[in-house]
Amino acid sequence: MDATTDLKGRLPSRHVTEGPERAPHRSYLYAMGLTTAQIHQPFVGVASCWNEAAPCNIALMRQAQAAKKGVCARGGTPREFCTISVTDGIAMGHEGMRSSLPSRECIADSVELTIRGHAYDALIGLAGCDKSLPGMMMAMVRLNVPSIFIYGGSILPGNFRGQQVTVQDMFEAVGRHSVGAMSDADLDEMERVACPSAGACGAQFTANTMATVSEAIGLALPYSAGAPAPYEIRDSFCMAAGEQIMDLIAADIRPRAIVTRKALENAAAVVAASGGSTNAALHLPAIAHEAGIEFDLFDVAEIFKKTPYIADLKPGGRYVAKDMFEAGGIPLLMKTLLDHGYLHGDCLTVTGRSIAENLAAVKWNAHQDVVRPADNPITVTGGVVGLKGNLAPEGAIVKVAGMSKLQFSGPARCFDSEEDAFACVRNRAYREGEVIVIRYEGPRGGPGMREMLQTTAALTGQGMGGKIALITDGRFSGATRGFCIGHIGPEAAVGGPIALIRDGDIIDIDATAGTLAVRLSDAELAQRRTAWQPRPTNYTSGVLWKYAQQVGPALAGAVTHPGAAHESRQYADL
């Protein structure tokens, strides 16, 4: 009972399973049917965000079983547990969206607490919807135990009268319906066919963007993030992850050896190259924070600026994640970036090999047009652009993939909540050429930094794409398209310049120059600031109050704790 291998002797689970004083602990393990051999093997936490809230997560439990089989096959003891996930497609357009970004922190925190509390030695994390992907990766880097990330896979595209559709089309259909361009019957028909399977939203929205990141940053096995949820090959990837985690334990390869500054730059490059979600500019700094690396919105934007946009993916392009997987997957995208100098090939990955070694056998597929060669891009700079100016001293972000007009100037039309702005849009009470300003929706002011897809999709559905701009200290769904600028900082709740704008002030946006400004002098802004007063919040208790007290600016990822730079001891070495 007291015997242990050299491997077990350095792992956290020894505090639960080894020695006579742990007999009570072992009695619990025997109660669950574990054998003596299993008790003295490494313990691998298998965490999933399974729930019945939406199709994004519904397949995760099945995939977790495959991962557990892989762990068992290589002499490990898997211990499965679940954490939460808030699905943005369900939370969108109402109070529920305030829960979305805070759920990222809750996921990371709950996984950390479970691993710490039960002294697990490694982590396999399965996630399916927007915030669950970065939340799970944040937990891996924070704990710094050997870890592998598994994406649950994307949904298959729907088909509406011969046209491929996604949930983005549903939100835009609401806008068309509001102006009489779509009947009740047509809307009903589309909603029944838009989402035909399990899996996360199918285009390069936030979930698929962060899935792409998981391979590029080195925390997921090659090809594993691209296969749609219904494809049986997903179980093979999960089984392989379970087997590989045991090699990582033996070799003591940990996430902070993988998630370096170069790896973060690789992740930002694939976001830009794929026209990914602006939410990556929140999540990459947050993951970096867990590793003690300073990597903020401006660092992300710098990579965006010099990376070509090459993957023709929705919402700005023509294809969905299934199409890219079948064309060659995320490795095809990464291979052409590497070959043309846009990736660091020497970064370590969970295979135990480098990015360059993983991609060495990848051949270019000339029989597809989903991904273009990096020397023949759709546009020479990335699909996402960082902005800065007197309206956004701490930066802002805009997705330009698929856009032809990259400058916009117009008078401000100000709203202090998304609901007020959406009511204006629904009633078509705005004027073409205006810049709609939605403020007090930042991380602290929301609280929760809601996404504005309901409003932006309605504008697109009304035919206003390119004729109206929208700026906010909140954020946008990966499904948003059009001239929509988010993450403006400092946010209104702390007296940022966006709080000082008045109706009619002229706002200038230039996504080519990377600027966002209001035509007001420093003196005028200073005078208005003296008259500004903080707004009281309606959230004076519970998790949203707690989040608002702790959360930092969007610039640094909207994080809620000091991060690894302030760490004196880490869990993995206890």
mmCIF file of C-alpha atoms in Angstrom, residues 198-536:
data_model
loop_
_atom_site.group_PDB
_atom_site.id
_atom_site.type_symbol
_atom_site.label_atom_id
_atom_site.label_comp_id
_atom_site.label_asym_id
_atom_site.label_seq_id
_atom_site.Cartn_x
_atom_site.Cartn_y
_atom_site.Cartn_z
ATOM 1 C CA ALA A 198 -24.496 18.739 -32.360
ATOM 2 C CA GLY A 199 -21.521 21.093 -32.272
ATOM 3 C CA ALA A 200 -20.521 24.723 -31.849
ATOM 4 C CA CYS A 201 -21.443 27.472 -34.320
ATOM 5 C CA GLY A 202 -20.027 26.409 -37.657
ATOM 6 C CA ALA A 203 -18.276 29.485 -39.026
ATOM 7 C CA GLN A 204 -15.175 31.295 -37.788
ATOM 8 C CA PHE A 205 -17.000 32.724 -34.822
ATOM 9 C CA THR A 206 -15.480 32.687 -31.327
ATOM 10 C CA ALA A 207 -15.639 28.930 -30.693
ATOM 11 C CA ASN A 208 -13.928 27.953 -33.940
ATOM 12 C CA THR A 209 -11.510 30.856 -33.600
ATOM 13 C CA MET A 210 -10.374 29.620 -30.185
ATOM 14 C CA ALA A 211 -10.349 26.036 -31.455
ATOM 15 C CA THR A 212 -7.929 27.180 -34.158
ATOM 16 C CA VAL A 213 -5.923 28.883 -31.411
ATOM 17 C CA SER A 214 -5.743 25.633 -29.415
ATOM 18 C CA GLU A 215 -3.748 23.932 -32.174
ATOM 19 C CA ALA A 216 -1.627 26.970 -33.007
ATOM 20 C CA ILE A 217 -0.708 27.615 -29.373
ATOM 21 C CA GLY A 218 0.269 23.957 -28.998
ATOM 22 C CA LEU A 219 -2.274 22.713 -26.421
ATOM 23 C CA ALA A 220 -4.301 20.509 -28.827
ATOM 24 C CA LEU A 221 -3.262 17.610 -31.020
ATOM 25 C CA PRO A 222 -2.886 18.443 -34.734
ATOM 26 C CA TYR A 223 -6.142 18.186 -36.718
ATOM 27 C CA SER A 224 -8.189 17.548 -33.560
ATOM 28 C CA ALA A 225 -9.835 20.979 -33.441
ATOM 29 C CA GLY A 226 -11.164 20.915 -36.987
ATOM 30 C CA ALA A 227 -13.336 17.797 -37.139
ATOM 31 C CA PRO A 228 -17.079 18.538 -36.776
ATOM 32 C CA ALA A 229 -18.825 17.206 -33.685
ATOM 33 C CA PRO A 230 -20.833 14.474 -35.496
ATOM 34 C CA TYR A 231 -17.775 12.960 -37.196
ATOM 35 C CA GLU A 232 -16.758 9.644 -35.640
ATOM 36 C CA ILE A 233 -13.085 10.566 -36.055
ATOM 37 C CA ARG A 234 -13.542 12.833 -33.034
ATOM 38 C CA ASP A 235 -13.480 9.757 -30.794
ATOM 39 C CA SER A 236 -10.121 8.776 -32.292
ATOM 40 C CA PHE A 237 -8.684 12.192 -31.492
ATOM 41 C CA CYS A 238 -10.009 11.935 -27.928
ATOM 42 C CA MET A 239 -8.559 8.444 -27.485
ATOM 43 C CA ALA A 240 -5.199 9.704 -28.780
ATOM 44 C CA ALA A 241 -5.295 12.627 -26.347
ATOM 45 C CA GLY A 242 -5.872 10.229 -23.467
ATOM 46 C CA GLU A 243 -2.870 8.173 -24.517
ATOM 47 C CA GLN A 244 -0.667 11.208 -25.133
ATOM 48 C CA ILE A 245 -1.352 12.755 -21.736
ATOM 49 C CA MET A 246 0.499 9.844 -20.135
ATOM 50 C CA ASP A 247 3.587 10.631 -22.228
ATOM 51 C CA LEU A 248 3.387 14.263 -21.108
ATOM 52 C CA ILE A 249 3.243 13.159 -17.456
ATOM 53 C CA ALA A 250 6.267 10.896 -17.921
ATOM 54 C CA ALA A 251 8.245 13.620 -19.707
ATOM 55 C CA ASP A 252 6.977 16.341 -17.334
ATOM 56 C CA ILE A 253 5.935 18.564 -20.260
ATOM 57 C CA ARG A 254 3.724 21.294 -18.834
ATOM 58 C CA PRO A 255 1.577 24.056 -20.363
ATOM 59 C CA ARG A 256 3.916 26.906 -19.439
ATOM 60 C CA ALA A 257 6.663 25.227 -21.465
ATOM 61 C CA ILE A 258 4.231 25.315 -24.395
ATOM 62 C CA VAL A 259 2.422 28.648 -23.930
ATOM 63 C CA THR A 260 5.322 31.047 -24.461
ATOM 64 C CA ARG A 261 5.282 34.508 -25.991
ATOM 65 C CA LYS A 262 6.147 32.979 -29.372
ATOM 66 C CA ALA A 263 3.240 30.542 -29.032
ATOM 67 C CA LEU A 264 0.898 33.435 -28.246
ATOM 68 C CA GLU A 265 2.135 35.202 -31.361
ATOM 69 C CA ASN A 266 1.420 32.045 -33.367
ATOM 70 C CA ALA A 267 -2.096 32.005 -31.914
ATOM 71 C CA ALA A 268 -2.693 35.636 -32.850
ATOM 72 C CA ALA A 269 -1.424 34.927 -36.361
ATOM 73 C CA VAL A 270 -3.938 32.149 -37.004
ATOM 74 C CA VAL A 271 -6.750 34.385 -35.744
ATOM 75 C CA ALA A 272 -5.759 37.055 -38.231
ATOM 76 C CA ALA A 273 -5.201 34.586 -41.060
ATOM 77 C CA SER A 274 -8.600 32.978 -40.549
ATOM 78 C CA GLY A 275 -10.574 36.214 -40.118
ATOM 79 C CA GLY A 276 -11.375 35.072 -36.606
ATOM 80 C CA SER A 277 -13.386 36.602 -33.799
ATOM 81 C CA THR A 278 -12.391 39.860 -32.128
ATOM 82 C CA ASN A 279 -12.954 38.031 -28.838
ATOM 83 C CA ALA A 280 -9.513 36.486 -29.313
ATOM 84 C CA ALA A 281 -8.101 39.885 -28.351
ATOM 85 C CA LEU A 282 -9.650 39.313 -24.912
ATOM 86 C CA HIS A 283 -8.814 35.653 -24.537
ATOM 87 C CA LEU A 284 -5.172 35.584 -25.670
ATOM 88 C CA PRO A 285 -4.121 38.225 -23.091
ATOM 89 C CA ALA A 286 -6.064 36.286 -20.454
ATOM 90 C CA ILE A 287 -4.253 33.031 -21.297
ATOM 91 C CA ALA A 288 -0.939 34.911 -21.302
ATOM 92 C CA HIS A 289 -1.784 36.308 -17.865
ATOM 93 C CA GLU A 290 -2.032 32.769 -16.496
ATOM 94 C CA ALA A 291 1.530 32.154 -17.689
ATOM 95 C CA GLY A 292 2.876 35.425 -16.274
ATOM 96 C CA ILE A 293 3.443 36.850 -19.761
ATOM 97 C CA GLU A 294 2.550 40.441 -20.627
ATOM 98 C CA PHE A 295 0.653 40.222 -23.900
ATOM 99 C CA ASP A 296 -2.141 42.759 -24.253
ATOM 100 C CA LEU A 297 -4.541 43.937 -26.937
ATOM 101 C CA PHE A 298 -1.828 46.034 -28.613
ATOM 102 C CA ASP A 299 0.520 43.036 -28.808
ATOM 103 C CA VAL A 300 -2.282 41.027 -30.403
ATOM 104 C CA ALA A 301 -3.054 43.866 -32.811
ATOM 105 C CA GLU A 302 0.598 44.108 -33.845
ATOM 106 C CA ILE A 303 0.509 40.481 -35.015
ATOM 107 C CA PHE A 304 -2.837 41.081 -36.736
ATOM 108 C CA LYS A 305 -1.315 43.993 -38.637
ATOM 109 C CA LYS A 306 1.451 41.942 -40.251
ATOM 110 C CA THR A 307 -0.356 38.644 -40.890
ATOM 111 C CA PRO A 308 -2.179 37.989 -44.192
ATOM 112 C CA TYR A 309 -5.847 37.022 -44.234
ATOM 113 C CA ILE A 310 -5.989 33.735 -46.149
ATOM 114 C CA ALA A 311 -8.908 31.561 -44.977
ATOM 115 C CA ASP A 312 -12.169 32.325 -46.778
ATOM 116 C CA LEU A 313 -14.409 31.571 -43.811
ATOM 117 C CA LYS A 314 -17.756 32.946 -42.715
ATOM 118 C CA PRO A 315 -18.899 35.435 -41.519
ATOM 119 C CA GLY A 316 -16.761 37.488 -43.910
ATOM 120 C CA GLY A 317 -16.157 34.688 -46.410
ATOM 121 C CA ARG A 318 -17.859 31.687 -47.988
ATOM 122 C CA TYR A 319 -16.973 28.570 -46.005
ATOM 123 C CA VAL A 320 -17.490 26.990 -42.575
ATOM 124 C CA ALA A 321 -15.227 24.945 -40.277
ATOM 125 C CA LYS A 322 -16.303 21.621 -41.814
ATOM 126 C CA ASP A 323 -15.069 22.847 -45.189
ATOM 127 C CA MET A 324 -11.655 23.814 -43.845
ATOM 128 C CA PHE A 325 -11.262 20.469 -42.069
ATOM 129 C CA GLU A 326 -12.034 18.612 -45.275
ATOM 130 C CA ALA A 327 -9.632 20.837 -47.245
ATOM 131 C CA GLY A 328 -6.747 19.967 -44.908
ATOM 132 C CA GLY A 329 -7.658 21.304 -41.512
ATOM 133 C CA ILE A 330 -5.940 23.810 -39.296
ATOM 134 C CA PRO A 331 -2.513 22.281 -40.127
ATOM 135 C CA LEU A 332 -3.015 23.330 -43.770
ATOM 136 C CA LEU A 333 -3.568 26.921 -42.641
ATOM 137 C CA MET A 334 -0.592 26.783 -40.283
ATOM 138 C CA LYS A 335 1.684 25.136 -42.847
ATOM 139 C CA THR A 336 1.401 27.951 -45.387
ATOM 140 C CA LEU A 337 1.862 30.536 -42.628
ATOM 141 C CA LEU A 338 4.980 28.715 -41.441
ATOM 142 C CA ASP A 339 6.393 28.315 -44.943
ATOM 143 C CA HIS A 340 6.129 32.069 -45.519
ATOM 144 C CA GLY A 341 7.550 33.173 -42.190
ATOM 145 C CA TYR A 342 4.409 34.036 -40.233
ATOM 146 C CA LEU A 343 4.750 31.370 -37.516
ATOM 147 C CA HIS A 344 7.479 30.427 -35.055
ATOM 148 C CA GLY A 345 8.242 26.823 -35.929
ATOM 149 C CA ASP A 346 10.331 26.050 -32.858
ATOM 150 C CA CYS A 347 7.452 26.230 -30.333
ATOM 151 C CA LEU A 348 6.833 23.073 -28.303
ATOM 152 C CA THR A 349 3.429 21.346 -28.496
ATOM 153 C CA VAL A 350 1.550 18.591 -26.651
ATOM 154 C CA THR A 351 2.870 16.057 -29.137
ATOM 155 C CA GLY A 352 6.274 16.553 -27.519
ATOM 156 C CA ARG A 353 7.464 17.911 -30.861
ATOM 157 C CA SER A 354 7.681 21.428 -32.267
ATOM 158 C CA ILE A 355 5.209 23.159 -34.553
ATOM 159 C CA ALA A 356 7.617 22.708 -37.470
ATOM 160 C CA GLU A 357 8.025 18.997 -36.737
ATOM 161 C CA ASN A 358 4.249 18.529 -36.500
ATOM 162 C CA LEU A 359 3.764 20.253 -39.867
ATOM 163 C CA ALA A 360 6.694 18.657 -41.693
ATOM 164 C CA ALA A 361 4.539 16.075 -43.465
ATOM 165 C CA VAL A 362 1.671 18.442 -44.333
ATOM 166 C CA LYS A 363 1.335 18.869 -48.082
ATOM 167 C CA TRP A 364 -0.373 21.788 -49.778
ATOM 168 C CA ASN A 365 -3.790 20.890 -51.198
ATOM 169 C CA ALA A 366 -4.171 22.622 -54.543
ATOM 170 C CA HIS A 367 -7.651 21.165 -55.053
ATOM 171 C CA GLN A 368 -9.374 23.494 -52.584
ATOM 172 C CA ASP A 369 -10.008 27.220 -52.282
ATOM 173 C CA VAL A 370 -10.930 27.476 -48.602
ATOM 174 C CA VAL A 371 -7.374 28.420 -47.626
ATOM 175 C CA ARG A 372 -5.152 30.414 -49.933
ATOM 176 C CA PRO A 373 -1.338 30.354 -49.926
ATOM 177 C CA ALA A 374 0.089 32.974 -47.582
ATOM 178 C CA ASP A 375 1.865 34.642 -50.513
ATOM 179 C CA ASN A 376 -1.445 35.032 -52.366
ATOM 180 C CA PRO A 377 -3.790 36.246 -49.620
ATOM 181 C CA ILE A 378 -7.318 37.570 -49.700
ATOM 182 C CA THR A 379 -5.881 40.720 -48.107
ATOM 183 C CA VAL A 380 -2.290 41.403 -47.122
ATOM 184 C CA THR A 381 -3.140 42.278 -43.518
ATOM 185 C CA GLY A 382 -5.164 40.284 -41.031
ATOM 186 C CA GLY A 383 -8.912 40.011 -40.823
ATOM 187 C CA VAL A 384 -8.915 41.778 -37.435
ATOM 188 C CA VAL A 385 -7.468 45.245 -36.743
ATOM 189 C CA GLY A 386 -6.550 47.102 -33.559
ATOM 190 C CA LEU A 387 -7.488 50.768 -33.228
ATOM 191 C CA LYS A 388 -6.297 53.591 -30.964
ATOM 192 C CA GLY A 389 -7.019 57.304 -30.578
ATOM 193 C CA ASN A 390 -8.491 59.922 -28.295
ATOM 194 C CA LEU A 391 -11.707 57.898 -28.108
ATOM 195 C CA ALA A 392 -9.824 54.685 -27.263
ATOM 196 C CA PRO A 393 -6.550 55.379 -25.421
ATOM 197 C CA GLU A 394 -6.512 51.748 -24.222
ATOM 198 C CA GLY A 395 -7.396 50.475 -27.672
ATOM 199 C CA ALA A 396 -10.310 48.943 -29.541
ATOM 200 C CA ILE A 397 -10.777 46.144 -32.055
ATOM 201 C CA VAL A 398 -12.632 45.629 -35.339
ATOM 202 C CA LYS A 399 -13.048 42.667 -37.689
ATOM 203 C CA VAL A 400 -12.473 43.809 -41.281
ATOM 204 C CA ALA A 401 -12.552 40.395 -42.990
ATOM 205 C CA GLY A 402 -14.861 40.654 -45.980
ATOM 206 C CA MET A 403 -15.161 44.455 -45.758
ATOM 207 C CA SER A 404 -14.299 46.752 -48.664
ATOM 208 C CA LYS A 405 -14.773 50.120 -46.941
ATOM 209 C CA LEU A 406 -12.279 50.643 -44.133
ATOM 210 C CA GLN A 407 -12.965 54.290 -43.244
ATOM 211 C CA PHE A 408 -16.095 55.813 -41.754
ATOM 212 C CA SER A 409 -17.008 59.220 -40.326
ATOM 213 C CA GLY A 410 -20.334 60.313 -38.928
ATOM 214 C CA PRO A 411 -22.256 61.891 -36.069
ATOM 215 C CA ALA A 412 -22.639 59.977 -32.825
ATOM 216 C CA ARG A 413 -25.975 58.548 -31.710
ATOM 217 C CA CYS A 414 -25.475 57.586 -28.059
ATOM 218 C CA PHE A 415 -27.154 54.856 -26.006
ATOM 219 C CA ASP A 416 -26.345 53.795 -22.464
ATOM 220 C CA SER A 417 -27.424 50.179 -22.941
ATOM 221 C CA GLU A 418 -27.790 47.591 -25.695
ATOM 222 C CA GLU A 419 -31.550 47.399 -25.119
ATOM 223 C CA ASP A 420 -32.007 51.092 -25.940
ATOM 224 C CA ALA A 421 -29.866 50.774 -29.060
ATOM 225 C CA PHE A 422 -31.702 47.683 -30.264
ATOM 226 C CA ALA A 423 -35.073 49.384 -29.786
ATOM 227 C CA CYS A 424 -33.836 52.217 -31.994
ATOM 228 C CA VAL A 425 -32.623 49.783 -34.651
ATOM 229 C CA ARG A 426 -35.769 47.655 -34.521
ATOM 230 C CA ASN A 427 -37.899 50.756 -35.068
ATOM 231 C CA ARG A 428 -35.494 52.138 -37.697
ATOM 232 C CA ALA A 429 -35.255 55.354 -35.713
ATOM 233 C CA TYR A 430 -31.629 55.946 -36.735
ATOM 234 C CA ARG A 431 -30.288 57.733 -39.821
ATOM 235 C CA GLU A 432 -27.915 56.353 -42.423
ATOM 236 C CA GLY A 433 -24.386 57.635 -41.848
ATOM 237 C CA GLU A 434 -24.612 57.745 -38.059
ATOM 238 C CA VAL A 435 -22.211 56.097 -35.633
ATOM 239 C CA ILE A 436 -24.265 54.235 -33.040
ATOM 240 C CA VAL A 437 -22.523 54.373 -29.659
ATOM 241 C CA ILE A 438 -23.388 51.732 -27.041
ATOM 242 C CA ARG A 439 -21.674 52.372 -23.724
ATOM 243 C CA TYR A 440 -21.729 51.242 -20.102
ATOM 244 C CA GLU A 441 -21.478 47.682 -21.453
ATOM 245 C CA GLY A 442 -17.805 47.078 -20.590
ATOM 246 C CA PRO A 443 -16.422 44.417 -18.248
ATOM 247 C CA ARG A 444 -17.164 46.459 -15.129
ATOM 248 C CA GLY A 445 -19.996 48.657 -16.359
ATOM 249 C CA GLY A 446 -22.186 45.947 -17.877
ATOM 250 C CA PRO A 447 -21.211 44.164 -15.810
ATOM 251 C CA GLY A 448 -20.031 41.345 -18.021
ATOM 252 C CA MET A 449 -19.130 43.004 -21.350
ATOM 253 C CA ARG A 450 -22.080 41.753 -23.365
ATOM 254 C CA GLU A 451 -21.918 40.891 -27.055
ATOM 255 C CA MET A 452 -24.014 43.017 -29.414
ATOM 256 C CA LEU A 453 -24.858 40.483 -32.121
ATOM 257 C CA GLN A 454 -28.597 41.083 -31.811
ATOM 258 C CA THR A 455 -28.147 44.746 -32.746
ATOM 259 C CA THR A 456 -25.434 44.325 -35.380
ATOM 260 C CA ALA A 457 -27.218 41.442 -37.093
ATOM 261 C CA ALA A 458 -30.445 43.456 -37.201
ATOM 262 C CA LEU A 459 -28.593 46.314 -38.907
ATOM 263 C CA THR A 460 -27.125 43.907 -41.466
ATOM 264 C CA GLY A 461 -30.518 42.328 -42.023
ATOM 265 C CA GLN A 462 -31.972 45.792 -42.649
ATOM 266 C CA GLY A 463 -29.387 46.369 -45.383
ATOM 267 C CA MET A 464 -27.331 48.838 -43.366
ATOM 268 C CA GLY A 465 -23.989 47.017 -43.547
ATOM 269 C CA GLY A 466 -21.403 49.685 -44.395
ATOM 270 C CA LYS A 467 -23.976 52.492 -44.096
ATOM 271 C CA ILE A 468 -23.905 52.605 -40.293
ATOM 272 C CA ALA A 469 -21.017 52.140 -37.876
ATOM 273 C CA LEU A 470 -21.353 50.901 -34.316
ATOM 274 C CA ILE A 471 -18.877 51.372 -31.483
ATOM 275 C CA THR A 472 -19.029 50.023 -27.940
ATOM 276 C CA ASP A 473 -17.065 49.353 -24.775
ATOM 277 C CA GLY A 474 -18.806 45.979 -24.887
ATOM 278 C CA ARG A 475 -17.878 43.359 -27.422
ATOM 279 C CA PHE A 476 -19.135 41.556 -30.488
ATOM 280 C CA SER A 477 -19.937 38.009 -31.371
ATOM 281 C CA GLY A 478 -17.618 36.272 -33.786
ATOM 282 C CA ALA A 479 -20.655 36.236 -36.074
ATOM 283 C CA THR A 480 -20.726 40.038 -36.282
ATOM 284 C CA ARG A 481 -19.890 41.676 -39.581
ATOM 285 C CA GLY A 482 -19.901 45.278 -40.740
ATOM 286 C CA PHE A 483 -18.177 48.339 -39.292
ATOM 287 C CA CYS A 484 -18.463 47.348 -35.634
ATOM 288 C CA ILE A 485 -15.798 48.393 -33.145
ATOM 289 C CA GLY A 486 -15.645 46.798 -29.703
ATOM 290 C CA HIS A 487 -13.486 46.633 -26.556
ATOM 291 C CA ILE A 488 -13.142 50.441 -26.408
ATOM 292 C CA GLY A 489 -11.077 51.346 -23.370
ATOM 293 C CA PRO A 490 -11.115 52.822 -20.890
ATOM 294 C CA GLU A 491 -14.758 51.825 -20.585
ATOM 295 C CA ALA A 492 -17.544 54.271 -19.778
ATOM 296 C CA ALA A 493 -17.999 52.933 -16.250
ATOM 297 C CA VAL A 494 -14.583 54.283 -15.239
ATOM 298 C CA GLY A 495 -14.980 57.593 -17.067
ATOM 299 C CA GLY A 496 -13.347 56.672 -20.357
ATOM 300 C CA PRO A 497 -13.794 59.057 -23.298
ATOM 301 C CA ILE A 498 -16.701 56.983 -24.654
ATOM 302 C CA ALA A 499 -18.697 58.161 -21.606
ATOM 303 C CA LEU A 500 -18.151 61.801 -22.608
ATOM 304 C CA ILE A 501 -19.485 61.661 -26.184
ATOM 305 C CA ARG A 502 -22.734 63.468 -26.964
ATOM 306 C CA ASP A 503 -25.198 63.056 -29.819
ATOM 307 C CA GLY A 504 -23.862 64.780 -32.914
ATOM 308 C CA ASP A 505 -20.154 64.612 -32.060
ATOM 309 C CA ILE A 506 -18.276 63.539 -35.181
ATOM 310 C CA ILE A 507 -16.454 60.229 -34.891
ATOM 311 C CA ASP A 508 -13.720 59.180 -37.329
ATOM 312 C CA ILE A 509 -12.820 55.518 -37.847
ATOM 313 C CA ASP A 510 -9.882 54.434 -40.010
ATOM 314 C CA ALA A 511 -9.159 50.715 -39.980
ATOM 315 C CA THR A 512 -6.273 51.200 -42.412
ATOM 316 C CA ALA A 513 -4.450 53.701 -40.207
ATOM 317 C CA GLY A 514 -5.679 51.977 -37.039
ATOM 318 C CA THR A 515 -7.324 55.041 -35.512
ATOM 319 C CA LEU A 516 -10.556 55.810 -33.654
ATOM 320 C CA ALA A 517 -11.143 59.437 -32.683
ATOM 321 C CA VAL A 518 -13.808 61.961 -31.845
ATOM 322 C CA ARG A 519 -13.443 65.499 -33.176
ATOM 323 C CA LEU A 520 -13.094 67.099 -29.777
ATOM 324 C CA SER A 521 -10.089 68.889 -28.315
ATOM 325 C CA ASP A 522 -8.314 67.605 -25.236
ATOM 326 C CA ALA A 523 -9.607 70.693 -23.433
ATOM 327 C CA GLU A 524 -13.233 69.918 -24.353
ATOM 328 C CA LEU A 525 -12.889 66.305 -23.237
ATOM 329 C CA ALA A 526 -11.302 67.429 -19.962
ATOM 330 C CA GLN A 527 -14.136 69.888 -19.347
ATOM 331 C CA ARG A 528 -16.764 67.229 -19.968
ATOM 332 C CA ARG A 529 -14.930 64.835 -17.644
ATOM 333 C CA THR A 530 -15.298 67.242 -14.719
ATOM 334 C CA ALA A 531 -19.089 67.032 -15.102
ATOM 335 C CA TRP A 532 -19.199 63.240 -15.488
ATOM 336 C CA GLN A 533 -20.558 61.116 -12.665
ATOM 337 C CA PRO A 534 -20.342 57.314 -12.348
ATOM 338 C CA ARG A 535 -23.618 55.508 -12.978
ATOM 339 C CA PRO A 536 -25.099 53.406 -10.190
#
